[in-house]
Amino acid sequence: MRTVYLNGEYMPENEAHVSIFDRGFLMADGVYEVTSVLGGKLIDFDGHAVRLQRSLDELDMKSPISKEDLLEVHRELVRANGIEEGMIYLQITRGAPGDRDFVFPDPETTDPTIVLFTQNKPGLADSPAAKKGMKVISIDDIRWGRRDIKTVQLLYPSMGKMMAKKAGADDAWMIEDGYVTEGTSNNAYIVKGNKIITRALSNDILHGITRAAVLRFAKEAQMEVEERNFTIDEAKEADEAFITSASTFVMPVVQIDDAVLGEGVPGRVAPRLREIYLDESLKAAV
Ligand code: PLP
């Protein structure tokens, strides 16, 4: 039984209840973050806290907690649940005004709801999938136009994962006007020669915290990075491909639809980036 955090209190998971009028439940009116834990410490906490504030600001939602207190809650949940490797899920919604209405409730009278819980994942860093590489399928990107805000509207990404599963693949890359936007829950990259290519930041994709760190480490290691759109056809002819996210770090992609990349096993660049990312993030973990 986990200890979770709900609206200022720690409690056993079976005692944590949220109202049926919560706008997260009724309208997907909420934002979230996932922070990974390695060696009992938080990876990239600062980046997640900054992006959380940005998501809240973009939706005119007030934060129920300061950054310092948020760090304390993360640490306490790691401690209370004995997490060595895993994730902390955080969600903030616009709260429960006591009825259903499209109009936002007055923030003076309706407090946001804040929930955090841990997910224990021993072996997260030493994942067998990272050695084997993953298969992705391509699907249309039919999400809304503000993918830069990390909202809990995850129905289509969830459907995308199911389409991948049905096709015997691990995930789906989403395509808009022929160009890859991102994976269902990760940013997408291809490698050509020594060049790492990934879509530039805009409202079309989530600004991955792992993406920012990986691109910084790649540049520091003198690797060439090009931030531009790439088509799904270009991806199928790439030397390598990979994804990044807080829970998968850097994960090689070895097949896109029917196209096998290179030898069908992880290449040179993605495993190297994974190693650098894990080393450097562990050093900076808090
Ligand atoms: N893109 C999408 C759509 C995501 O849902 C996520 C993570 O959940 C990412 C990218 C990767 O972001 P991060 O590296 O901050 O986990």
CSV table of N, CA and C in Angstrom, one decimal, residues 68-207:
chain,number,residue,atom,x,y,z
A,68,GLU,N,9.6,25.0,-3.6
A,68,GLU,CA,10.3,24.4,-2.5
A,68,GLU,C,9.5,23.3,-1.8
A,69,ASP,N,8.2,23.6,-1.5
A,69,ASP,CA,7.4,22.6,-0.9
A,69,ASP,C,7.1,21.4,-1.8
A,70,LEU,N,7.1,21.7,-3.1
A,70,LEU,CA,6.9,20.6,-4.1
A,70,LEU,C,8.1,19.6,-4.0
A,71,LEU,N,9.2,20.2,-3.9
A,71,LEU,CA,10.5,19.3,-3.8
A,71,LEU,C,10.4,18.5,-2.5
A,72,GLU,N,9.9,19.1,-1.5
A,72,GLU,CA,9.8,18.4,-0.2
A,72,GLU,C,8.8,17.3,-0.3
A,73,VAL,N,7.7,17.5,-0.9
A,73,VAL,CA,6.7,16.4,-1.1
A,73,VAL,C,7.2,15.3,-1.9
A,74,HIS,N,7.9,15.6,-3.0
A,74,HIS,CA,8.6,14.6,-3.8
A,74,HIS,C,9.5,13.7,-3.0
A,75,ARG,N,10.3,14.4,-2.2
A,75,ARG,CA,11.3,13.7,-1.4
A,75,ARG,C,10.7,12.8,-0.3
A,76,GLU,N,9.6,13.4,0.3
A,76,GLU,CA,9.0,12.6,1.3
A,76,GLU,C,8.3,11.4,0.8
A,77,LEU,N,7.7,11.5,-0.4
A,77,LEU,CA,7.1,10.3,-1.0
A,77,LEU,C,8.1,9.2,-1.4
A,78,VAL,N,9.3,9.7,-1.9
A,78,VAL,CA,10.3,8.7,-2.2
A,78,VAL,C,10.8,8.0,-0.9
A,79,ARG,N,10.9,8.8,0.1
A,79,ARG,CA,11.3,8.2,1.4
A,79,ARG,C,10.3,7.3,2.0
A,80,ALA,N,9.0,7.8,2.1
A,80,ALA,CA,7.9,7.0,2.7
A,80,ALA,C,7.7,5.7,1.9
A,81,ASN,N,7.9,5.7,0.6
A,81,ASN,CA,7.6,4.5,-0.2
A,81,ASN,C,8.9,3.7,-0.5
A,82,GLY,N,10.0,4.1,0.0
A,82,GLY,CA,11.2,3.4,-0.3
A,82,GLY,C,11.6,3.2,-1.7
A,83,ILE,N,11.4,4.3,-2.5
A,83,ILE,CA,11.7,4.2,-4.0
A,83,ILE,C,13.1,4.4,-4.3
A,84,GLU,N,13.7,3.4,-4.9
A,84,GLU,CA,15.1,3.5,-5.4
A,84,GLU,C,15.1,3.9,-6.9
A,85,GLU,N,14.3,3.2,-7.6
A,85,GLU,CA,14.1,3.5,-9.1
A,85,GLU,C,12.6,3.5,-9.4
A,86,GLY,N,12.2,4.6,-10.1
A,86,GLY,CA,10.8,4.6,-10.4
A,86,GLY,C,10.4,6.1,-10.8
A,87,MET,N,9.1,6.4,-10.6
A,87,MET,CA,8.6,7.7,-11.0
A,87,MET,C,7.7,8.3,-10.0
A,88,ILE,N,7.7,9.6,-10.0
A,88,ILE,CA,6.6,10.3,-9.2
A,88,ILE,C,5.7,11.0,-10.2
A,89,TYR,N,4.4,10.7,-10.1
A,89,TYR,CA,3.4,11.3,-10.9
A,89,TYR,C,2.8,12.4,-10.1
A,90,LEU,N,2.6,13.6,-10.7
A,90,LEU,CA,2.0,14.8,-10.1
A,90,LEU,C,0.9,15.3,-11.0
A,91,GLN,N,-0.2,15.6,-10.4
A,91,GLN,CA,-1.3,16.2,-11.2
A,91,GLN,C,-2.0,17.3,-10.4
A,92,ILE,N,-2.2,18.4,-11.1
A,92,ILE,CA,-3.0,19.5,-10.5
A,92,ILE,C,-4.2,19.8,-11.5
A,93,THR,N,-5.4,19.9,-10.9
A,93,THR,CA,-6.5,20.2,-11.7
A,93,THR,C,-7.1,21.5,-11.2
A,94,ARG,N,-8.1,22.0,-11.9
A,94,ARG,CA,-8.7,23.3,-11.5
A,94,ARG,C,-9.7,23.1,-10.4
A,95,GLY,N,-9.8,21.9,-9.8
A,95,GLY,CA,-10.5,21.7,-8.6
A,95,GLY,C,-12.0,21.3,-8.8
A,96,ALA,N,-12.7,21.2,-7.7
A,96,ALA,CA,-14.1,20.7,-7.7
A,96,ALA,C,-15.0,21.8,-7.2
A,97,PRO,N,-15.7,22.5,-8.2
A,97,PRO,CA,-16.6,23.6,-7.8
A,97,PRO,C,-17.9,23.2,-7.3
A,98,GLY,N,-18.2,21.9,-7.2
A,98,GLY,CA,-19.5,21.4,-6.7
A,98,GLY,C,-20.6,21.3,-7.7
A,99,ASP,N,-20.3,21.5,-9.0
A,99,ASP,CA,-21.2,21.3,-10.0
A,99,ASP,C,-20.5,21.2,-11.4
A,100,ARG,N,-21.2,20.9,-12.5
A,100,ARG,CA,-20.5,20.9,-13.8
A,100,ARG,C,-20.9,22.1,-14.5
A,101,ASP,N,-19.8,22.8,-15.0
A,101,ASP,CA,-20.1,24.0,-15.8
A,101,ASP,C,-18.9,24.2,-16.7
A,102,PHE,N,-19.1,24.6,-18.0
A,102,PHE,CA,-17.9,24.9,-18.9
A,102,PHE,C,-17.1,26.1,-18.4
A,103,VAL,N,-17.8,27.0,-17.8
A,103,VAL,CA,-17.1,28.2,-17.3
A,103,VAL,C,-16.1,27.9,-16.2
A,104,PHE,N,-14.9,28.4,-16.2
A,104,PHE,CA,-14.0,28.2,-15.1
A,104,PHE,C,-14.6,28.7,-13.8
A,105,PRO,N,-14.4,27.9,-12.7
A,105,PRO,CA,-14.8,28.4,-11.4
A,105,PRO,C,-14.0,29.6,-10.9
A,106,ASP,N,-14.5,30.3,-10.0
A,106,ASP,CA,-13.7,31.4,-9.4
A,106,ASP,C,-12.6,30.9,-8.6
A,107,PRO,N,-11.3,31.2,-8.9
A,107,PRO,CA,-10.2,30.6,-8.1
A,107,PRO,C,-10.2,31.0,-6.7
A,108,GLU,N,-10.9,32.1,-6.4
A,108,GLU,CA,-11.0,32.6,-5.0
A,108,GLU,C,-11.8,31.6,-4.1
A,109,THR,N,-12.8,30.9,-4.8
A,109,THR,CA,-13.6,30.0,-4.0
A,109,THR,C,-13.4,28.5,-4.3
A,110,THR,N,-12.7,28.2,-5.4
A,110,THR,CA,-12.4,26.8,-5.7
A,110,THR,C,-10.9,26.6,-5.8
A,111,ASP,N,-10.4,25.8,-4.8
A,111,ASP,CA,-9.0,25.5,-4.8
A,111,ASP,C,-8.7,24.4,-5.8
A,112,PRO,N,-7.4,24.5,-6.4
A,112,PRO,CA,-7.0,23.4,-7.2
A,112,PRO,C,-6.9,22.1,-6.5
A,113,THR,N,-7.0,21.0,-7.1
A,113,THR,CA,-6.7,19.7,-6.5
A,113,THR,C,-5.3,19.3,-6.9
A,114,ILE,N,-4.5,18.8,-5.9
A,114,ILE,CA,-3.1,18.4,-6.2
A,114,ILE,C,-2.9,17.0,-5.7
A,115,VAL,N,-2.4,16.1,-6.5
A,115,VAL,CA,-2.2,14.7,-6.2
A,115,VAL,C,-0.8,14.3,-6.6
A,116,LEU,N,-0.1,13.6,-5.8
A,116,LEU,CA,1.2,13.0,-6.2
A,116,LEU,C,1.2,11.5,-5.7
A,117,PHE,N,1.7,10.7,-6.5
A,117,PHE,CA,1.9,9.3,-6.1
A,117,PHE,C,3.2,8.7,-6.8
A,118,THR,N,3.7,7.7,-6.1
A,118,THR,CA,5.0,7.1,-6.6
A,118,THR,C,4.6,5.9,-7.5
A,119,GLN,N,5.5,5.5,-8.4
A,119,GLN,CA,5.4,4.3,-9.2
A,119,GLN,C,6.8,3.6,-9.1
A,120,ASN,N,6.8,2.5,-8.4
A,120,ASN,CA,8.1,1.8,-8.1
A,120,ASN,C,8.5,1.0,-9.4
A,121,LYS,N,9.6,1.2,-9.9
A,121,LYS,CA,10.1,0.5,-11.2
A,121,LYS,C,11.5,0.1,-11.0
A,122,PRO,N,11.8,-1.0,-10.2
A,122,PRO,CA,13.1,-1.5,-10.1
A,122,PRO,C,13.7,-1.9,-11.5
A,123,GLY,N,14.9,-1.5,-11.8
A,123,GLY,CA,15.5,-1.9,-13.1
A,123,GLY,C,15.2,-0.9,-14.2
A,124,LEU,N,14.6,0.3,-13.8
A,124,LEU,CA,14.2,1.3,-14.8
A,124,LEU,C,15.4,1.7,-15.7
A,125,ALA,N,16.6,1.9,-15.1
A,125,ALA,CA,17.8,2.4,-15.8
A,125,ALA,C,18.4,1.3,-16.6
A,126,ASP,N,18.4,0.1,-16.1
A,126,ASP,CA,19.0,-1.1,-16.8
A,126,ASP,C,18.0,-1.9,-17.6
A,127,SER,N,17.2,-1.1,-18.4
A,127,SER,CA,16.1,-1.8,-19.1
A,127,SER,C,16.5,-2.7,-20.3
A,128,PRO,N,16.0,-3.9,-20.3
A,128,PRO,CA,16.3,-4.8,-21.5
A,128,PRO,C,15.9,-4.2,-22.8
A,129,ALA,N,14.8,-3.4,-22.8
A,129,ALA,CA,14.3,-2.8,-24.0
A,129,ALA,C,15.3,-1.8,-24.6
A,130,ALA,N,16.1,-1.2,-23.8
A,130,ALA,CA,17.1,-0.3,-24.3
A,130,ALA,C,18.2,-1.0,-25.0
A,131,LYS,N,18.4,-2.3,-24.7
A,131,LYS,CA,19.5,-3.1,-25.4
A,131,LYS,C,18.9,-3.7,-26.7
A,132,LYS,N,17.6,-3.9,-26.7
A,132,LYS,CA,17.0,-4.5,-27.9
A,132,LYS,C,16.5,-3.5,-28.9
A,133,GLY,N,16.1,-2.4,-28.4
A,133,GLY,CA,15.5,-1.3,-29.3
A,133,GLY,C,14.0,-1.6,-29.4
A,134,MET,N,13.3,-0.5,-29.8
A,134,MET,CA,11.8,-0.7,-29.9
A,134,MET,C,11.3,-0.5,-31.3
A,135,LYS,N,10.1,-1.0,-31.5
A,135,LYS,CA,9.4,-0.9,-32.8
A,135,LYS,C,8.3,0.2,-32.7
A,136,VAL,N,8.2,1.1,-33.7
A,136,VAL,CA,7.1,2.0,-33.6
A,136,VAL,C,6.3,1.9,-34.9
A,137,ILE,N,5.1,2.3,-34.8
A,137,ILE,CA,4.2,2.4,-36.1
A,137,ILE,C,3.9,3.9,-36.2
A,138,SER,N,3.5,4.3,-37.4
A,138,SER,CA,3.2,5.7,-37.6
A,138,SER,C,1.6,5.8,-37.6
A,139,ILE,N,1.1,6.9,-37.0
A,139,ILE,CA,-0.3,7.1,-37.0
A,139,ILE,C,-0.5,8.6,-37.2
A,140,ASP,N,-1.7,9.0,-37.6
A,140,ASP,CA,-2.0,10.4,-37.8
A,140,ASP,C,-2.0,11.2,-36.4
A,141,ASP,N,-1.5,12.4,-36.4
A,141,ASP,CA,-1.6,13.2,-35.2
A,141,ASP,C,-2.9,14.0,-35.2
A,142,ILE,N,-3.8,13.6,-34.5
A,142,ILE,CA,-5.1,14.3,-34.5
A,142,ILE,C,-5.4,15.0,-33.2
A,143,ARG,N,-4.3,15.3,-32.4
A,143,ARG,CA,-4.4,16.0,-31.1
A,143,ARG,C,-4.7,17.5,-31.3
A,144,TRP,N,-5.0,18.2,-30.2
A,144,TRP,CA,-5.3,19.6,-30.3
A,144,TRP,C,-4.0,20.4,-30.6
A,145,GLY,N,-4.2,21.7,-30.7
A,145,GLY,CA,-3.1,22.6,-31.1
A,145,GLY,C,-2.2,23.1,-30.0
A,146,ARG,N,-2.4,22.7,-28.8
A,146,ARG,CA,-1.5,23.2,-27.7
A,146,ARG,C,-0.8,22.0,-27.0
A,147,ARG,N,-0.1,21.3,-27.8
A,147,ARG,CA,0.6,20.1,-27.3
A,147,ARG,C,1.8,20.5,-26.4
A,148,ASP,N,2.1,21.8,-26.4
A,148,ASP,CA,3.2,22.3,-25.5
A,148,ASP,C,2.8,22.3,-24.0
A,149,ILE,N,1.4,22.3,-23.8
A,149,ILE,CA,0.9,22.3,-22.4
A,149,ILE,C,0.7,20.8,-22.0
A,150,LYS,N,1.3,20.5,-20.9
A,150,LYS,CA,1.2,19.1,-20.5
A,150,LYS,C,-0.1,18.8,-19.7
A,151,THR,N,-1.2,18.6,-20.5
A,151,THR,CA,-2.5,18.4,-19.9
A,151,THR,C,-2.8,16.9,-19.8
A,152,VAL,N,-3.8,16.6,-19.0
A,152,VAL,CA,-4.2,15.2,-18.8
A,152,VAL,C,-5.1,14.7,-19.9
A,153,GLN,N,-5.3,15.4,-20.9
A,153,GLN,CA,-6.1,15.0,-22.1
A,153,GLN,C,-5.3,13.9,-22.8
A,154,LEU,N,-5.2,12.7,-22.4
A,154,LEU,CA,-4.3,11.7,-22.9
A,154,LEU,C,-5.1,10.6,-23.6
A,155,LEU,N,-6.3,10.8,-24.0
A,155,LEU,CA,-7.1,9.7,-24.7
A,155,LEU,C,-6.5,9.3,-26.0
A,156,TYR,N,-6.1,10.3,-26.9
A,156,TYR,CA,-5.6,9.9,-28.2
A,156,TYR,C,-4.2,9.2,-28.0
A,157,PRO,N,-3.3,9.8,-27.2
A,157,PRO,CA,-2.0,9.1,-27.0
A,157,PRO,C,-2.2,7.6,-26.5
A,158,SER,N,-3.2,7.5,-25.6
A,158,SER,CA,-3.5,6.2,-25.1
A,158,SER,C,-4.0,5.3,-26.2
A,159,MET,N,-4.9,5.8,-27.1
A,159,MET,CA,-5.4,5.0,-28.2
A,159,MET,C,-4.2,4.7,-29.1
A,160,GLY,N,-3.3,5.6,-29.3
A,160,GLY,CA,-2.1,5.4,-30.1
A,160,GLY,C,-1.3,4.2,-29.6
A,161,LYS,N,-1.1,4.1,-28.3
A,161,LYS,CA,-0.4,3.0,-27.7
A,161,LYS,C,-1.1,1.7,-28.0
A,162,MET,N,-2.4,1.7,-27.9
A,162,MET,CA,-3.2,0.5,-28.2
A,162,MET,C,-3.1,0.1,-29.7
A,163,MET,N,-3.1,1.1,-30.6
A,163,MET,CA,-2.9,0.8,-32.0
A,163,MET,C,-1.5,0.1,-32.2
A,164,ALA,N,-0.5,0.6,-31.5
A,164,ALA,CA,0.8,0.0,-31.6
A,164,ALA,C,0.8,-1.4,-31.1
A,165,LYS,N,0.2,-1.6,-29.9
A,165,LYS,CA,0.1,-2.9,-29.3
A,165,LYS,C,-0.5,-3.9,-30.2
A,166,LYS,N,-1.6,-3.5,-30.8
A,166,LYS,CA,-2.3,-4.4,-31.7
A,166,LYS,C,-1.5,-4.8,-32.9
A,167,ALA,N,-0.6,-3.8,-33.3
A,167,ALA,CA,0.2,-4.1,-34.5
A,167,ALA,C,1.5,-4.8,-34.1
A,168,GLY,N,1.7,-5.2,-32.9
A,168,GLY,CA,2.9,-5.9,-32.4
A,168,GLY,C,4.0,-5.0,-32.2
A,169,ALA,N,3.8,-3.7,-32.1
A,169,ALA,CA,4.9,-2.7,-31.9
A,169,ALA,C,4.8,-2.1,-30.4
A,170,ASP,N,5.8,-1.3,-30.1
A,170,ASP,CA,5.9,-0.8,-28.8
A,170,ASP,C,5.3,0.6,-28.6
A,171,ASP,N,5.3,1.4,-29.6
A,171,ASP,CA,4.8,2.7,-29.5
A,171,ASP,C,4.4,3.2,-30.9
A,172,ALA,N,3.8,4.5,-30.9
A,172,ALA,CA,3.5,5.1,-32.2
A,172,ALA,C,4.1,6.5,-32.3
A,173,TRP,N,4.6,6.8,-33.5
A,173,TRP,CA,5.0,8.1,-33.8
A,173,TRP,C,3.9,8.8,-34.6
A,174,MET,N,3.6,10.0,-34.2
A,174,MET,CA,2.4,10.7,-34.8
A,174,MET,C,2.9,11.6,-35.9
A,175,ILE,N,2.1,11.7,-37.0
A,175,ILE,CA,2.5,12.3,-38.2
A,175,ILE,C,1.4,13.4,-38.6
A,176,GLU,N,2.0,14.6,-38.9
A,176,GLU,CA,1.1,15.7,-39.3
A,176,GLU,C,1.7,16.3,-40.6
A,177,ASP,N,0.9,16.4,-41.6
A,177,ASP,CA,1.4,16.9,-42.9
A,177,ASP,C,2.6,16.2,-43.4
A,178,GLY,N,2.7,14.9,-43.1
A,178,GLY,CA,3.9,14.1,-43.6
A,178,GLY,C,5.1,14.1,-42.6
A,179,TYR,N,5.0,15.1,-41.7
A,179,TYR,CA,6.2,15.2,-40.7
A,179,TYR,C,5.9,14.6,-39.4
A,180,VAL,N,6.9,14.0,-38.8
A,180,VAL,CA,6.8,13.4,-37.4
A,180,VAL,C,6.7,14.5,-36.4
A,181,THR,N,5.6,14.5,-35.6
A,181,THR,CA,5.6,15.4,-34.5
A,181,THR,C,6.4,14.9,-33.3
A,182,GLU,N,5.8,13.8,-32.7
A,182,GLU,CA,6.5,13.1,-31.5
A,182,GLU,C,5.9,11.8,-31.3
A,183,GLY,N,6.4,11.0,-30.3
A,183,GLY,CA,5.8,9.8,-29.9
A,183,GLY,C,4.6,10.0,-29.0
A,184,THR,N,3.8,9.0,-28.7
A,184,THR,CA,2.6,9.1,-27.9
A,184,THR,C,3.0,9.8,-26.5
A,185,SER,N,4.2,9.4,-26.0
A,185,SER,CA,4.5,10.0,-24.7
A,185,SER,C,6.1,10.2,-24.6
A,186,ASN,N,6.6,10.7,-25.7
A,186,ASN,CA,8.0,10.9,-25.8
A,186,ASN,C,8.4,11.8,-27.1
A,187,ASN,N,9.6,12.3,-27.1
A,187,ASN,CA,10.0,13.1,-28.2
A,187,ASN,C,10.8,12.1,-29.2
A,188,ALA,N,10.7,12.5,-30.5
A,188,ALA,CA,11.3,11.6,-31.5
A,188,ALA,C,12.5,12.2,-32.2
A,189,TYR,N,13.4,11.3,-32.5
A,189,TYR,CA,14.7,11.7,-33.1
A,189,TYR,C,15.1,10.7,-34.2
A,190,ILE,N,15.8,11.2,-35.2
A,190,ILE,CA,16.5,10.3,-36.1
A,190,ILE,C,18.0,10.7,-36.2
A,191,VAL,N,18.8,9.8,-36.7
A,191,VAL,CA,20.3,10.0,-36.8
A,191,VAL,C,20.7,9.7,-38.2
A,192,LYS,N,21.4,10.7,-38.8
A,192,LYS,CA,21.9,10.5,-40.2
A,192,LYS,C,23.3,10.8,-40.2
A,193,GLY,N,24.2,9.8,-40.5
A,193,GLY,CA,25.6,10.1,-40.3
A,193,GLY,C,25.9,10.4,-38.9
A,194,ASN,N,26.5,11.5,-38.6
A,194,ASN,CA,26.7,11.9,-37.2
A,194,ASN,C,25.7,12.9,-36.7
A,195,LYS,N,24.7,13.2,-37.5
A,195,LYS,CA,23.8,14.3,-37.1
A,195,LYS,C,22.5,13.7,-36.4
A,196,ILE,N,22.2,14.4,-35.3
A,196,ILE,CA,20.9,14.1,-34.6
A,196,ILE,C,19.9,15.1,-35.0
A,197,ILE,N,18.8,14.6,-35.6
A,197,ILE,CA,17.7,15.5,-36.1
A,197,ILE,C,16.5,15.3,-35.2
A,198,THR,N,15.9,16.4,-34.8
A,198,THR,CA,14.6,16.3,-34.0
A,198,THR,C,13.8,17.6,-34.3
A,199,ARG,N,12.5,17.5,-34.2
A,199,ARG,CA,11.7,18.6,-34.5
A,199,ARG,C,11.9,19.8,-33.6
A,200,ALA,N,11.9,21.0,-34.1
A,200,ALA,CA,12.1,22.2,-33.2
A,200,ALA,C,11.0,22.4,-32.3
A,201,LEU,N,11.2,23.1,-31.2
A,201,LEU,CA,10.1,23.4,-30.2
A,201,LEU,C,9.1,24.4,-30.8
A,202,SER,N,7.8,24.1,-30.6
A,202,SER,CA,6.7,24.9,-31.0
A,202,SER,C,5.5,24.4,-30.2
A,203,ASN,N,4.3,24.9,-30.5
A,203,ASN,CA,3.1,24.4,-29.9
A,203,ASN,C,2.7,23.0,-30.4
A,204,ASP,N,3.4,22.5,-31.4
A,204,ASP,CA,3.1,21.2,-32.0
A,204,ASP,C,3.6,20.1,-31.1
A,205,ILE,N,4.5,20.3,-30.2
A,205,ILE,CA,5.0,19.2,-29.4
A,205,ILE,C,5.2,19.6,-28.0
A,206,LEU,N,5.3,18.6,-27.1
A,206,LEU,CA,5.7,18.9,-25.7
A,206,LEU,C,7.2,19.2,-25.6
A,207,HIS,N,7.5,20.2,-24.9
A,207,HIS,CA,8.9,20.6,-24.7
A,207,HIS,C,9.5,19.6,-23.7
